[in-house]
């Protein structure tokens, strides 16, 4: 058969068949008396083999080796092709996410598109300084909140993470979904970043709403990760939400951000409504036999010093008789500040 017939049977153009011949992938069996290339059934199969290997992602050079080198290892090449494909899919997925984020920012013109794309690229830069500058430039700019949230969840540098939280706090609040996912991450560092970022978001206008920042913080109070619970408790306490009291007391007893927790308890207790007595009652439970060592009792005494009310005074006076001198001195100092 001539090249036209081979092209018809194989579905490959005559021009491409000539290119294959130049590379040695297809070799006509001979020529006719008129000088035309002549092919047989084996050449049709060869073309099909070339096209099949190309469909797997092999280059034409790799196709030639696969077909002609008896020592060629197909399993190794298939593994290499799979690796390239995974990398290509990852790159395409990242590109799609970037395009979606630029689109979500609602660009008005090409300048917005270019600025948004540049900032998104810079947020993934290798250099921490570049990432920090991008985070600061993103405030009020064309980078959507979800992109900032994803960036802060993967950011290991504390200064860059702080800039990202600052920018995130100035968005429209649509970062809650990615932050909520981050709270359930199997990686403790990601959960901690999500909790810190959530705590830094501004309070809702309606604190009793079933959705929003405050509602998510309330749910996080029951989180299995103590560090996550702590960030939620501190944020709620700073906003006057008394449901954070048990978690804050637990932080004082455990020595986890205990100074900040004690400050939050003092503010909540100062608002009245029996909160002070509730705080004292929970702190007293931490003093029960077997409940707290000397270091914990000392932290409790220090926290009690700033809790208003007679109940706090009585518990402080009791702690002045503690067997541990450090606890007794801390309690005496707190009682003395109250005029006792």
Coordinates of C-alpha atoms in Angstrom, one line a residue:
X1 CA 0.0 0.0 0.0
X2 CA 1.1 3.6 -0.6
X3 CA 1.3 6.3 2.1
X4 CA -2.2 7.6 1.3
X5 CA -3.7 4.1 2.0
X6 CA -1.6 3.8 5.2
X7 CA -2.8 7.2 6.4
X8 CA -6.4 6.2 5.7
X9 CA -6.1 2.9 7.6
X10 CA -4.2 4.3 10.6
X11 CA -5.9 7.7 10.9
X12 CA -2.5 9.4 10.9
X13 CA -1.8 12.1 8.3
X14 CA 0.6 11.5 5.5
X15 CA 2.6 14.5 6.7
X16 CA 3.0 12.9 10.2
X17 CA 3.9 9.6 8.7
X18 CA 6.7 11.2 6.8
X19 CA 7.9 12.8 10.1
X20 CA 7.8 9.3 11.7
X21 CA 9.8 7.9 8.9
X22 CA 12.4 10.7 9.2
X23 CA 12.8 9.8 12.9
X24 CA 13.0 6.1 12.1
X25 CA 9.7 5.2 13.8
X26 CA 8.2 3.8 10.6
X27 CA 10.1 2.3 7.8
X28 CA 8.5 1.5 4.4
X29 CA 9.3 -2.0 3.1
X30 CA 10.5 -0.5 -0.1
X31 CA 9.4 1.6 -3.1
X32 CA 7.4 1.0 -6.1
X33 CA 8.8 1.1 -9.6
X34 CA 7.6 4.7 -9.8
X35 CA 9.6 5.6 -6.6
X36 CA 6.6 5.8 -4.2
X37 CA 6.9 4.5 -0.6
X38 CA 5.3 1.1 -0.1
X39 CA 4.0 -0.2 3.2
X40 CA 2.6 -3.5 4.4
X41 CA 0.2 -4.7 7.2
X42 CA 3.1 -4.7 9.7
X43 CA 3.6 -1.0 9.1
X44 CA -0.1 -0.4 10.0
X45 CA 0.5 -2.2 13.3
X46 CA 3.7 -0.2 13.9
X47 CA 1.9 3.1 13.5
X48 CA -0.8 1.9 15.9
X49 CA 1.9 1.0 18.4
X50 CA 3.5 4.5 18.0
X51 CA 0.2 6.2 18.5
X52 CA -0.7 4.1 21.6
X53 CA 2.6 4.9 23.3
X54 CA 2.3 8.6 22.4
X55 CA -1.2 8.5 24.1
X56 CA 0.5 7.4 27.3
X57 CA 2.6 10.5 27.3
X58 CA 5.9 9.2 25.8
X59 CA 8.0 11.5 23.6
X60 CA 8.7 10.3 20.1
X61 CA 12.3 9.5 21.2
X62 CA 11.0 7.4 24.0
X63 CA 8.6 5.7 21.6
X64 CA 11.5 4.7 19.4
X65 CA 13.4 3.2 22.3
X66 CA 10.4 1.4 23.6
X67 CA 9.8 -0.3 20.2
X68 CA 13.3 -1.0 19.2
X69 CA 15.5 -1.5 22.3
X70 CA 15.2 -5.1 23.6
X71 CA 16.7 -4.1 27.0
X72 CA 14.1 -1.3 27.5
X73 CA 12.4 -1.6 30.9
X74 CA 8.7 -0.7 30.3
X75 CA 7.7 -0.8 34.0
X76 CA 10.3 1.9 34.9
X77 CA 9.1 4.1 32.1
X78 CA 5.4 3.7 33.1
X79 CA 6.3 4.7 36.6
X80 CA 8.1 7.7 35.4
X81 CA 5.1 8.6 33.2
X82 CA 2.8 8.3 36.2
X83 CA 5.1 10.6 38.2
X84 CA 5.0 13.2 35.5
X85 CA 1.3 12.9 35.2
X86 CA 0.8 13.4 38.9
X87 CA 3.0 16.5 38.8
X88 CA 1.1 17.9 35.9
X89 CA -2.3 17.3 37.6
X90 CA -1.0 19.0 40.7
X91 CA 0.2 22.0 38.7
X92 CA -3.1 22.2 36.8
X93 CA -5.1 21.9 40.0
X94 CA -3.1 24.7 41.5
X95 CA -3.6 26.8 38.4
X96 CA -7.4 26.1 38.5
X97 CA -7.5 27.1 42.2
X98 CA -5.6 30.3 41.4
X99 CA -8.0 31.1 38.5
X100 CA -11.0 30.5 40.7
X101 CA -9.6 32.8 43.3
X102 CA -8.9 35.6 40.9
X103 CA -12.4 35.2 39.5
X104 CA -13.9 35.2 43.0
X105 CA -12.3 38.5 43.7
X106 CA -14.4 40.0 40.9
X107 CA -11.7 41.8 38.9
X108 CA -13.0 44.9 37.1
X109 CA -10.1 45.0 34.6
X110 CA -6.9 43.4 33.5
X111 CA -4.9 45.4 36.1
X112 CA -7.0 43.7 38.9
X113 CA -6.4 40.3 37.3
X114 CA -2.7 40.8 37.0
X115 CA -2.4 42.2 40.6
X116 CA -4.5 39.4 42.0
X117 CA -2.4 36.7 40.1
X118 CA 0.8 38.3 41.3
X119 CA -0.2 38.4 44.9
X120 CA -1.4 34.8 44.8
X121 CA 1.9 33.7 43.4
X122 CA 3.8 35.7 46.0
X123 CA 1.8 34.1 48.8
X124 CA 3.4 30.8 47.8
X125 CA 6.9 32.3 47.3
X126 CA 9.9 30.5 48.8
X127 CA 11.2 33.6 50.6
X128 CA 9.4 34.5 53.8
X129 CA 9.9 38.3 53.3
X130 CA 8.2 38.0 49.9
X131 CA 5.2 36.2 51.5
X132 CA 4.9 38.8 54.2
X133 CA 4.9 41.7 51.7
X134 CA 2.2 39.9 49.7
X135 CA 0.1 39.3 52.9
X136 CA 0.3 43.0 53.8
X137 CA -0.4 44.1 50.2
X138 CA -3.5 41.8 50.1
X139 CA -5.4 43.8 52.7
X140 CA -8.5 45.1 50.9
X141 CA -7.1 44.0 47.6
X142 CA -8.0 41.4 44.9
X143 CA -7.1 38.3 47.0
X144 CA -10.2 36.6 48.3
X145 CA -10.5 35.6 52.0
X146 CA -10.4 31.8 51.2
X147 CA -7.0 32.2 49.5
X148 CA -5.6 34.1 52.6
X149 CA -7.1 31.4 54.9
X150 CA -5.4 28.6 52.9
X151 CA -2.1 30.5 53.0
X152 CA -2.2 31.1 56.7
X153 CA -3.0 27.4 57.3
X154 CA 0.2 26.3 55.5
X155 CA 2.4 29.2 56.8
X156 CA 5.2 28.1 59.1
X157 CA 6.8 31.5 59.6
X158 CA 5.2 33.3 62.7
X159 CA 5.7 36.8 61.3
X160 CA 4.2 36.0 57.9
X161 CA 1.3 34.2 59.7
X162 CA 0.7 37.3 61.7
X163 CA 0.5 39.4 58.6
X164 CA -1.9 36.9 57.0
X165 CA -4.1 36.9 60.1
X166 CA -4.1 40.7 60.0
X167 CA -5.2 40.7 56.3
X168 CA -7.7 38.0 56.9
X169 CA -9.4 39.9 59.7
X170 CA -10.1 42.7 57.2
X171 CA -11.9 40.5 54.7
X172 CA -15.7 39.8 54.4
X173 CA -15.7 36.7 56.7
X174 CA -15.8 34.1 53.9
X175 CA -12.8 32.5 55.4
X176 CA -14.8 30.5 58.0
X177 CA -15.2 27.4 55.8
X178 CA -11.4 26.8 55.2
X179 CA -10.6 27.7 58.8
X180 CA -13.2 25.2 60.0
X181 CA -11.6 22.5 57.8
X182 CA -8.3 23.4 59.2
X183 CA -9.5 22.9 62.8
X184 CA -10.1 19.2 61.9
X185 CA -6.7 18.7 60.2
X186 CA -4.7 15.7 61.3
X187 CA -1.7 18.0 61.7
X188 CA -1.5 19.8 65.1
X189 CA 0.3 22.8 63.7
X190 CA -2.5 23.3 61.1
X191 CA -5.2 23.1 63.8
X192 CA -3.3 25.6 65.9
X193 CA -3.0 28.0 62.9
X194 CA -6.7 27.7 62.2
X195 CA -7.6 28.4 65.8
X196 CA -5.4 31.4 66.0
X197 CA -6.7 32.8 62.8
X198 CA -10.3 32.2 63.8
X199 CA -9.7 34.0 67.2
X200 CA -8.3 37.0 65.3
X201 CA -11.4 37.5 63.2
X202 CA -13.7 40.3 64.2
X203 CA -16.7 39.6 66.3
X204 CA -20.1 39.2 64.7
X205 CA -22.6 42.0 64.8
X206 CA -25.1 39.4 66.2
X207 CA -23.3 37.4 68.9
X208 CA -26.2 35.0 69.3
X209 CA -26.4 34.0 65.6
X210 CA -26.2 30.3 64.8
X211 CA -23.5 30.9 62.2
X212 CA -20.5 33.1 62.1
X213 CA -17.3 33.6 64.0
X214 CA -18.8 33.5 67.5
X215 CA -20.9 30.4 66.8
X216 CA -17.8 28.5 65.4
X217 CA -15.7 29.6 68.4
X218 CA -18.4 28.2 70.7
X219 CA -18.3 24.9 68.9
X220 CA -14.5 24.8 69.2
X221 CA -14.8 25.0 73.0
X222 CA -15.5 21.3 72.8
X223 CA -12.6 20.5 70.5
X224 CA -10.4 17.5 71.4
X225 CA -7.2 19.6 71.0
X226 CA -6.5 21.6 74.1
X227 CA -4.5 24.2 72.2
X228 CA -7.4 24.8 69.9
X229 CA -9.9 25.0 72.8
X230 CA -7.5 27.6 74.5
X231 CA -7.5 30.0 71.5
X232 CA -11.3 29.8 71.3
X233 CA -11.7 30.4 75.1
X234 CA -9.4 33.4 75.1
X235 CA -11.2 34.9 72.1
X236 CA -14.7 34.3 73.6
X237 CA -13.5 35.6 77.0
X238 CA -12.2 38.8 75.5
X239 CA -15.6 39.3 73.9
X240 CA -17.5 38.8 77.2
X241 CA -18.9 35.3 76.6
X242 CA -19.1 33.6 80.0
X243 CA -19.4 30.1 78.5
X244 CA -15.6 30.2 78.1
X245 CA -15.2 30.3 81.9
X246 CA -14.6 26.5 82.4
X247 CA -12.1 26.3 79.6
X248 CA -10.3 29.4 81.0
X249 CA -10.1 27.9 84.5
X250 CA -8.7 24.7 83.0
X251 CA -6.0 26.7 81.3
X252 CA -5.0 28.3 84.6
X253 CA -4.8 24.9 86.3
X254 CA -2.9 23.3 83.5
X255 CA -0.5 26.2 83.0
X256 CA -1.5 26.7 79.3
X257 CA -1.6 30.4 78.4
X258 CA -2.5 30.8 82.1
X259 CA -1.7 34.5 82.4
X260 CA -3.9 35.4 79.5
X261 CA -6.6 33.1 80.8
X262 CA -6.4 34.7 84.3
X263 CA -6.8 38.1 82.7
X264 CA -9.9 37.0 80.8
X265 CA -11.4 35.5 83.9
X266 CA -10.8 38.8 85.8
X267 CA -12.6 40.7 83.1
X268 CA -15.5 38.3 83.0
X269 CA -15.9 38.2 86.8
X270 CA -15.9 42.0 86.9
X271 CA -19.1 42.1 84.8
X272 CA -21.0 40.8 87.8
X273 CA -24.1 38.5 87.5
X274 CA -22.5 35.8 89.7
X275 CA -19.7 35.1 87.3
X276 CA -17.1 35.8 89.9
X277 CA -18.5 33.2 92.3
X278 CA -18.7 30.7 89.5
X279 CA -15.0 31.3 88.6
X280 CA -14.0 30.9 92.3
X281 CA -16.0 27.7 92.5
X282 CA -14.3 26.2 89.6
X283 CA -10.8 27.3 90.8
X284 CA -11.6 25.8 94.2
X285 CA -12.4 22.5 92.5
X286 CA -8.8 22.5 91.1
X287 CA -7.6 22.7 94.7
X288 CA -9.3 19.5 95.8
X289 CA -7.0 16.7 97.1
X290 CA -5.2 15.1 94.2
X291 CA -6.4 17.9 91.8
X292 CA -3.4 20.2 91.6
X293 CA 0.3 20.3 92.4
X294 CA 2.1 23.2 94.0
X295 CA 2.7 25.0 90.6
X296 CA -1.0 24.8 89.8
X297 CA -2.0 26.0 93.2
X298 CA 0.3 29.0 92.8
X299 CA -1.3 29.8 89.5
X300 CA -4.7 29.6 91.1
X301 CA -3.7 32.0 93.9
X302 CA -2.3 34.4 91.3
X303 CA -5.6 34.3 89.3
X304 CA -7.7 34.7 92.4
X305 CA -5.9 38.0 93.2
X306 CA -7.8 39.7 90.4
X307 CA -11.2 38.1 90.9
X308 CA -13.6 40.5 92.8
X309 CA -15.8 39.3 95.6
X310 CA -15.7 37.8 99.1
X311 CA -15.5 34.2 97.8
X312 CA -12.2 34.9 96.1
X313 CA -10.9 36.6 99.3
X314 CA -11.8 33.6 101.5
X315 CA -10.1 31.2 99.1
X316 CA -7.0 33.4 99.0
X317 CA -6.8 33.5 102.8
X318 CA -7.2 29.7 102.9
X319 CA -4.2 29.4 100.5
X320 CA -2.0 31.6 102.7
X321 CA -1.8 28.5 104.9
X322 CA -0.8 26.2 102.1
X323 CA 2.1 23.8 102.8
X324 CA 4.0 25.1 99.8
X325 CA 5.7 28.4 100.7
X326 CA 5.5 29.7 97.1
X327 CA 1.7 29.1 97.1
X328 CA 1.3 30.8 100.5
X329 CA 3.4 33.8 99.5
X330 CA 1.4 34.2 96.3
X331 CA -1.9 34.0 98.2
X332 CA -0.7 36.4 100.9
X333 CA 0.4 38.9 98.2
X334 CA -3.0 38.7 96.5
X335 CA -4.9 39.0 99.8
X336 CA -2.7 42.0 100.7
X337 CA -3.7 43.7 97.5
X338 CA -7.3 43.3 98.6
X339 CA -6.6 44.9 102.0
X340 CA -6.5 41.6 104.0

